[in-house]
mmCIF file with all atom_site columns, C-alpha atoms in Angstrom:
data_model
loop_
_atom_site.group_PDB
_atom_site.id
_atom_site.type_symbol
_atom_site.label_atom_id
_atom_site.label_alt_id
_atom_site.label_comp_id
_atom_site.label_asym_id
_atom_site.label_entity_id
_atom_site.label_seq_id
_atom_site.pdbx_PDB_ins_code
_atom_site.Cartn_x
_atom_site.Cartn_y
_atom_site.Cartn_z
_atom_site.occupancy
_atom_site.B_iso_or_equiv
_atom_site.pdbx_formal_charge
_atom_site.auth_seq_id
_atom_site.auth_comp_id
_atom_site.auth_asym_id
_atom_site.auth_atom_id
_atom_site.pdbx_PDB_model_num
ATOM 1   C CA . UNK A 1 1   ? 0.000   0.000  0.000  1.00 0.00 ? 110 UNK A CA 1
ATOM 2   C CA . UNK A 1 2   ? 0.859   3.592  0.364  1.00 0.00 ? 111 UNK A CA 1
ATOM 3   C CA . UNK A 1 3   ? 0.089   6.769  1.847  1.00 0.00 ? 112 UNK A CA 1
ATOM 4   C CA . UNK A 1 4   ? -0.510  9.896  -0.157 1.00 0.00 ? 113 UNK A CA 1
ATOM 5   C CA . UNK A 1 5   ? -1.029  13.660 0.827  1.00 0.00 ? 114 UNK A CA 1
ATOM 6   C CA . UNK A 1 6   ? -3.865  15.583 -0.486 1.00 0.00 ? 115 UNK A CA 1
ATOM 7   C CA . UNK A 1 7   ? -4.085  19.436 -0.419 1.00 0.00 ? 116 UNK A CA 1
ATOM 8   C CA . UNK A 1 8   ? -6.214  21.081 1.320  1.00 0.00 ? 117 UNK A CA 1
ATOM 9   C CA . UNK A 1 9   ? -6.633  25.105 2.323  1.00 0.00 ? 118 UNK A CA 1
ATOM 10  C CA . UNK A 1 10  ? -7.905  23.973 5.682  1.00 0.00 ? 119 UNK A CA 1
ATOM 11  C CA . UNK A 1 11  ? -7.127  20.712 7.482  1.00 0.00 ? 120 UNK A CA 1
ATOM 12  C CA . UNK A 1 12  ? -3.869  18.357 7.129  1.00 0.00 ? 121 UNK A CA 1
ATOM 13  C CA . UNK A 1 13  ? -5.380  15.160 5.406  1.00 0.00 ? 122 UNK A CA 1
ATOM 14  C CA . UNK A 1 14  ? -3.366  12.075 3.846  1.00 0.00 ? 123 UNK A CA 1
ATOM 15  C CA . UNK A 1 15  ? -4.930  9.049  2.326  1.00 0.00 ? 124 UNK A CA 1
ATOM 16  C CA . UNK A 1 16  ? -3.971  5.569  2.786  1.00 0.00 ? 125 UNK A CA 1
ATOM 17  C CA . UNK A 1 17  ? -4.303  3.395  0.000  1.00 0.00 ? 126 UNK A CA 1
ATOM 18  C CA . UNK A 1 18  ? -3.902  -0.815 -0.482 1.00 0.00 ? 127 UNK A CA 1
ATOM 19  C CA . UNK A 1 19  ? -1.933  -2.660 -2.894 1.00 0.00 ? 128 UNK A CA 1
ATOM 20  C CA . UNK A 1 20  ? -4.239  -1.933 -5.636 1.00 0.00 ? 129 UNK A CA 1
ATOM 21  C CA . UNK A 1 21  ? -4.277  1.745  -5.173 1.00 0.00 ? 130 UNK A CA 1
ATOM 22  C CA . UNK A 1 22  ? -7.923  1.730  -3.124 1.00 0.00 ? 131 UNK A CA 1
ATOM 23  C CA . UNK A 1 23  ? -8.480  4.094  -0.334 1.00 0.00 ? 132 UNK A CA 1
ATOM 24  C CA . UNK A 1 24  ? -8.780  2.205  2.850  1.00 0.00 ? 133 UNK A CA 1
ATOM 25  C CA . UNK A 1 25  ? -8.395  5.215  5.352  1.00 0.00 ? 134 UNK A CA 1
ATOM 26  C CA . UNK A 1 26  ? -8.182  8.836  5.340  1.00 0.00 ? 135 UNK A CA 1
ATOM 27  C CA . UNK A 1 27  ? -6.208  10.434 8.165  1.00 0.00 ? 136 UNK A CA 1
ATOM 28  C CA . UNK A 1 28  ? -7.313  14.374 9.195  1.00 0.00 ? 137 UNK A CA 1
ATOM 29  C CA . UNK A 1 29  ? -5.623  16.463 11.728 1.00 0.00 ? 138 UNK A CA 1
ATOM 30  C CA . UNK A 1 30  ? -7.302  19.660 12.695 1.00 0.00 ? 139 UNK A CA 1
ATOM 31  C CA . UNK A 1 31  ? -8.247  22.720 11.087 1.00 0.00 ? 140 UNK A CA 1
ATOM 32  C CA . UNK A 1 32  ? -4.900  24.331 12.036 1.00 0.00 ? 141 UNK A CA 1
ATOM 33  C CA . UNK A 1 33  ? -2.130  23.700 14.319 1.00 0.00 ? 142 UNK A CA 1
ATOM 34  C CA . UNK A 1 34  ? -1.479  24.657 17.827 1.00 0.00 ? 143 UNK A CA 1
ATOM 35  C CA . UNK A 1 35  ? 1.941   24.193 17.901 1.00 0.00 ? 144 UNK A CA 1
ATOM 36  C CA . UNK A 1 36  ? 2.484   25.444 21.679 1.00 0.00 ? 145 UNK A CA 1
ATOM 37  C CA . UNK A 1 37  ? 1.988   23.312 24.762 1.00 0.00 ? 146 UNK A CA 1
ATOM 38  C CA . UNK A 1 38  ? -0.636  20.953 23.101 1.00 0.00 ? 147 UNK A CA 1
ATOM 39  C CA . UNK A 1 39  ? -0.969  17.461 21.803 1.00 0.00 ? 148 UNK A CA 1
ATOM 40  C CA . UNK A 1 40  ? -1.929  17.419 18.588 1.00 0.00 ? 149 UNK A CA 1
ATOM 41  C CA . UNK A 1 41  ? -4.379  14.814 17.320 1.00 0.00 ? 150 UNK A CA 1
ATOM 42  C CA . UNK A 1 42  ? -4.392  13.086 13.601 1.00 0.00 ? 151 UNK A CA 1
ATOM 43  C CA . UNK A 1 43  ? -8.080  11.309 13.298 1.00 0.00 ? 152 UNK A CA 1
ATOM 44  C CA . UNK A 1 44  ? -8.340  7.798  11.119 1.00 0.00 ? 153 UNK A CA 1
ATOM 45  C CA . UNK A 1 45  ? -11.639 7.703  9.574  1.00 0.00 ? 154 UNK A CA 1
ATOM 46  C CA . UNK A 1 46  ? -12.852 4.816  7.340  1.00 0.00 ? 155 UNK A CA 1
ATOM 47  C CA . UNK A 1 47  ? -14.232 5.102  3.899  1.00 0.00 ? 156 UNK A CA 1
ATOM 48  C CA . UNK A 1 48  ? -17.891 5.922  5.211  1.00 0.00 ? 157 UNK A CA 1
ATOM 49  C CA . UNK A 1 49  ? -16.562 8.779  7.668  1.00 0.00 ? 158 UNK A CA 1
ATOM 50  C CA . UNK A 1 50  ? -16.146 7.004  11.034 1.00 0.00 ? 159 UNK A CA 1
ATOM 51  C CA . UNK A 1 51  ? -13.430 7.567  13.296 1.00 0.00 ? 160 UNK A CA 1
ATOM 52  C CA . UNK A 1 52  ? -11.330 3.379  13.837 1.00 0.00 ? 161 UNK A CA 1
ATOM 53  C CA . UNK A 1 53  ? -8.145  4.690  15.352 1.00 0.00 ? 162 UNK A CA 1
ATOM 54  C CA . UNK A 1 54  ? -5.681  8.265  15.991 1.00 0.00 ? 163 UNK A CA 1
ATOM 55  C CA . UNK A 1 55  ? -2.496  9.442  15.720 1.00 0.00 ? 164 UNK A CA 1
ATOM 56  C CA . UNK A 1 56  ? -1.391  11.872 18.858 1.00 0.00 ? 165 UNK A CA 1
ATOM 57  C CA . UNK A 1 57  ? 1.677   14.189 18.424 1.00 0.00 ? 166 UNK A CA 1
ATOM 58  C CA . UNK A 1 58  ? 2.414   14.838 22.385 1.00 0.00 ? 167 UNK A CA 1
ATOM 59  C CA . UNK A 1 59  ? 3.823   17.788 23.614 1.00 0.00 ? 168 UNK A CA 1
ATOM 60  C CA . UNK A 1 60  ? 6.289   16.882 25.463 1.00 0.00 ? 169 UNK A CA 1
ATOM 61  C CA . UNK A 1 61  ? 7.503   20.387 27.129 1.00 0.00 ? 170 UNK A CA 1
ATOM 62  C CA . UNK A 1 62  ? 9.061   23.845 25.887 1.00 0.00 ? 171 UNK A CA 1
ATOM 63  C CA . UNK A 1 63  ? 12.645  23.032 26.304 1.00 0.00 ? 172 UNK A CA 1
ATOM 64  C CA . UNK A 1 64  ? 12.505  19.108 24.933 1.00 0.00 ? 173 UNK A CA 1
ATOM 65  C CA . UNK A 1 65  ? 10.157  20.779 21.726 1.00 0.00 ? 174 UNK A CA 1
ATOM 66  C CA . UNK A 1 66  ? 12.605  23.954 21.523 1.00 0.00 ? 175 UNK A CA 1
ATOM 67  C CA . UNK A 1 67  ? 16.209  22.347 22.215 1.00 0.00 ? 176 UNK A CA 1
ATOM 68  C CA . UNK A 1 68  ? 15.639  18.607 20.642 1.00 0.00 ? 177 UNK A CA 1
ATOM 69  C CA . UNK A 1 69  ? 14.122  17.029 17.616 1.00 0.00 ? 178 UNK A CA 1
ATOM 70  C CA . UNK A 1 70  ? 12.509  14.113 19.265 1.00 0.00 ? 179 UNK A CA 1
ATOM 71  C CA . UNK A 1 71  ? 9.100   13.518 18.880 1.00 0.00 ? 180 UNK A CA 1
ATOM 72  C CA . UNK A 1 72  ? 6.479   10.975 20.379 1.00 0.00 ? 181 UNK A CA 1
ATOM 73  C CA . UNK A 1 73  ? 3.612   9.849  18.931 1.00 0.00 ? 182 UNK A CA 1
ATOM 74  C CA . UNK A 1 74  ? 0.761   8.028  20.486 1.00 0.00 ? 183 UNK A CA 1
ATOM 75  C CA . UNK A 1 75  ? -0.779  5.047  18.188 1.00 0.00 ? 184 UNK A CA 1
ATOM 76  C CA . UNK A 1 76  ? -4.616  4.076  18.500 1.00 0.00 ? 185 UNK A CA 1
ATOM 77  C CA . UNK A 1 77  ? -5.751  1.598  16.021 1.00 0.00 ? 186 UNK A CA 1
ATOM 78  C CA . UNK A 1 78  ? -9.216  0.854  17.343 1.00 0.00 ? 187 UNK A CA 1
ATOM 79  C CA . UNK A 1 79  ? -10.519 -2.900 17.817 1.00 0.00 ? 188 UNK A CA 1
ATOM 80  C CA . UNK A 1 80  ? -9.891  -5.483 15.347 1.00 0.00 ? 189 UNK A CA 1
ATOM 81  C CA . UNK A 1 81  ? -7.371  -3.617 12.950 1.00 0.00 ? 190 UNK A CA 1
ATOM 82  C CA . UNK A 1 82  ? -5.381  -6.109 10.194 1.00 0.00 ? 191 UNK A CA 1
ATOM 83  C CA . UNK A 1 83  ? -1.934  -6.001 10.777 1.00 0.00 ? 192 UNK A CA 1
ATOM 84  C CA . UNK A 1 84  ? -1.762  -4.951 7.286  1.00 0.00 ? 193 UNK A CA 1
ATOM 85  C CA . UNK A 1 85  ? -3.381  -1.759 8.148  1.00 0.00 ? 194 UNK A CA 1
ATOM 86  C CA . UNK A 1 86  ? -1.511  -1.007 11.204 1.00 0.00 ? 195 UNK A CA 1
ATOM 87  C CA . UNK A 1 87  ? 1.544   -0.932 9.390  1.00 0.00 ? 196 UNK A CA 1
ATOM 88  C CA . UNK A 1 88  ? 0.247   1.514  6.741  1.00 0.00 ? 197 UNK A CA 1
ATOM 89  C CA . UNK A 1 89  ? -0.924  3.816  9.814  1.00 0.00 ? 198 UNK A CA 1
ATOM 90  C CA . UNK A 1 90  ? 2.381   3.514  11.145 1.00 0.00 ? 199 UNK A CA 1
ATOM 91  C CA . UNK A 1 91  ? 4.116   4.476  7.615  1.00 0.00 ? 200 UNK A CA 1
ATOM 92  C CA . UNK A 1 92  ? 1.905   7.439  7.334  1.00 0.00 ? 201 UNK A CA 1
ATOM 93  C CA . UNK A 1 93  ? 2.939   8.500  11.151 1.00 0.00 ? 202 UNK A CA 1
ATOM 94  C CA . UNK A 1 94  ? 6.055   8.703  9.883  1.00 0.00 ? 203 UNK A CA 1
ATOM 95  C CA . UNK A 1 95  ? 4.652   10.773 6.893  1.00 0.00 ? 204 UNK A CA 1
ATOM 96  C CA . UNK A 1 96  ? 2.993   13.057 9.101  1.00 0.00 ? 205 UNK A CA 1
ATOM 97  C CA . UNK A 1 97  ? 6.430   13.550 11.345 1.00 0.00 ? 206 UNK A CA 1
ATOM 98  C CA . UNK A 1 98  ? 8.123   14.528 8.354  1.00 0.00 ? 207 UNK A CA 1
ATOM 99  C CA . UNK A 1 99  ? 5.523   16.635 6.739  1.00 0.00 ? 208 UNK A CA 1
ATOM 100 C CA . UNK A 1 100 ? 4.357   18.644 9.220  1.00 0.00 ? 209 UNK A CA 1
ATOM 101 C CA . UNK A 1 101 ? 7.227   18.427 12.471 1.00 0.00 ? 210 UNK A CA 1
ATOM 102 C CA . UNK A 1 102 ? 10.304  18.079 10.707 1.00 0.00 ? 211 UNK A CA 1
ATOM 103 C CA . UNK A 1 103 ? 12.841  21.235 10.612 1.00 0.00 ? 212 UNK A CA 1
ATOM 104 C CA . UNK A 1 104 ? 13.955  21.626 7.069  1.00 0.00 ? 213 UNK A CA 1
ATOM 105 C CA . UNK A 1 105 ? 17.976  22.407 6.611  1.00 0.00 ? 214 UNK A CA 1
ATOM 106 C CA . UNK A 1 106 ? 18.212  24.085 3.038  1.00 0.00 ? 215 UNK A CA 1
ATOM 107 C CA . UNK A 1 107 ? 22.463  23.600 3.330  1.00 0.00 ? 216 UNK A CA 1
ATOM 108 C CA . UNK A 1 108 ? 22.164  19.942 2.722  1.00 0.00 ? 217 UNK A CA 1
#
């Protein structure tokens, strides 16, 4: 499977596709971030809308967010997930990290 972005104007929203390029889930954070001293949720909604699992960025403190670029995210997968799933989910946290928390060096 695989895990692409789509652009939007308001919320942060991937999709998350099978082997033969069908959309299984569609991940949507909020309408904007709030980058200082809160979590910040990712939902995982199936194809008719409803919420199976989440993806939690955690705050984790001014200094650690300011002075380090470790991040921690919390996992939900809801009951009775495929494997095959969770390890998409997991690929597209990684997506998300890199997207959306990642600090960008333009001298490499």
């Amino acid at each position: 499977g695989k895990v692409e972005e789509i652009p939007t104007w308001w919320y942060q929203v991937v999709n998350v596709l099978d082997n033969s390029g069908n959309k299984i889930f569609k991940i949507r954070g909020d309408s904007c971030f709030t980058f200082c001293c809160n979590d910040i949720p990712f939902q995982i909604l199936d194809l008719d809308g409803n919420q199976v699992g989440s993806i939690t960025k955690m705050w984790k403190g001014c200094c650690k967010e300011a002075f380090t670029d470790a991040d921690t995210f919390i996992l939900d997968f809801g009951v009775n997930m495929d494997i095959y799933h969770k390890c998409l989910i997991l690929g597209a946290t990684f997506m998300l990290d890199f997207m959306f928390f990642e600090k960008q060096d333009n001298n490499n």
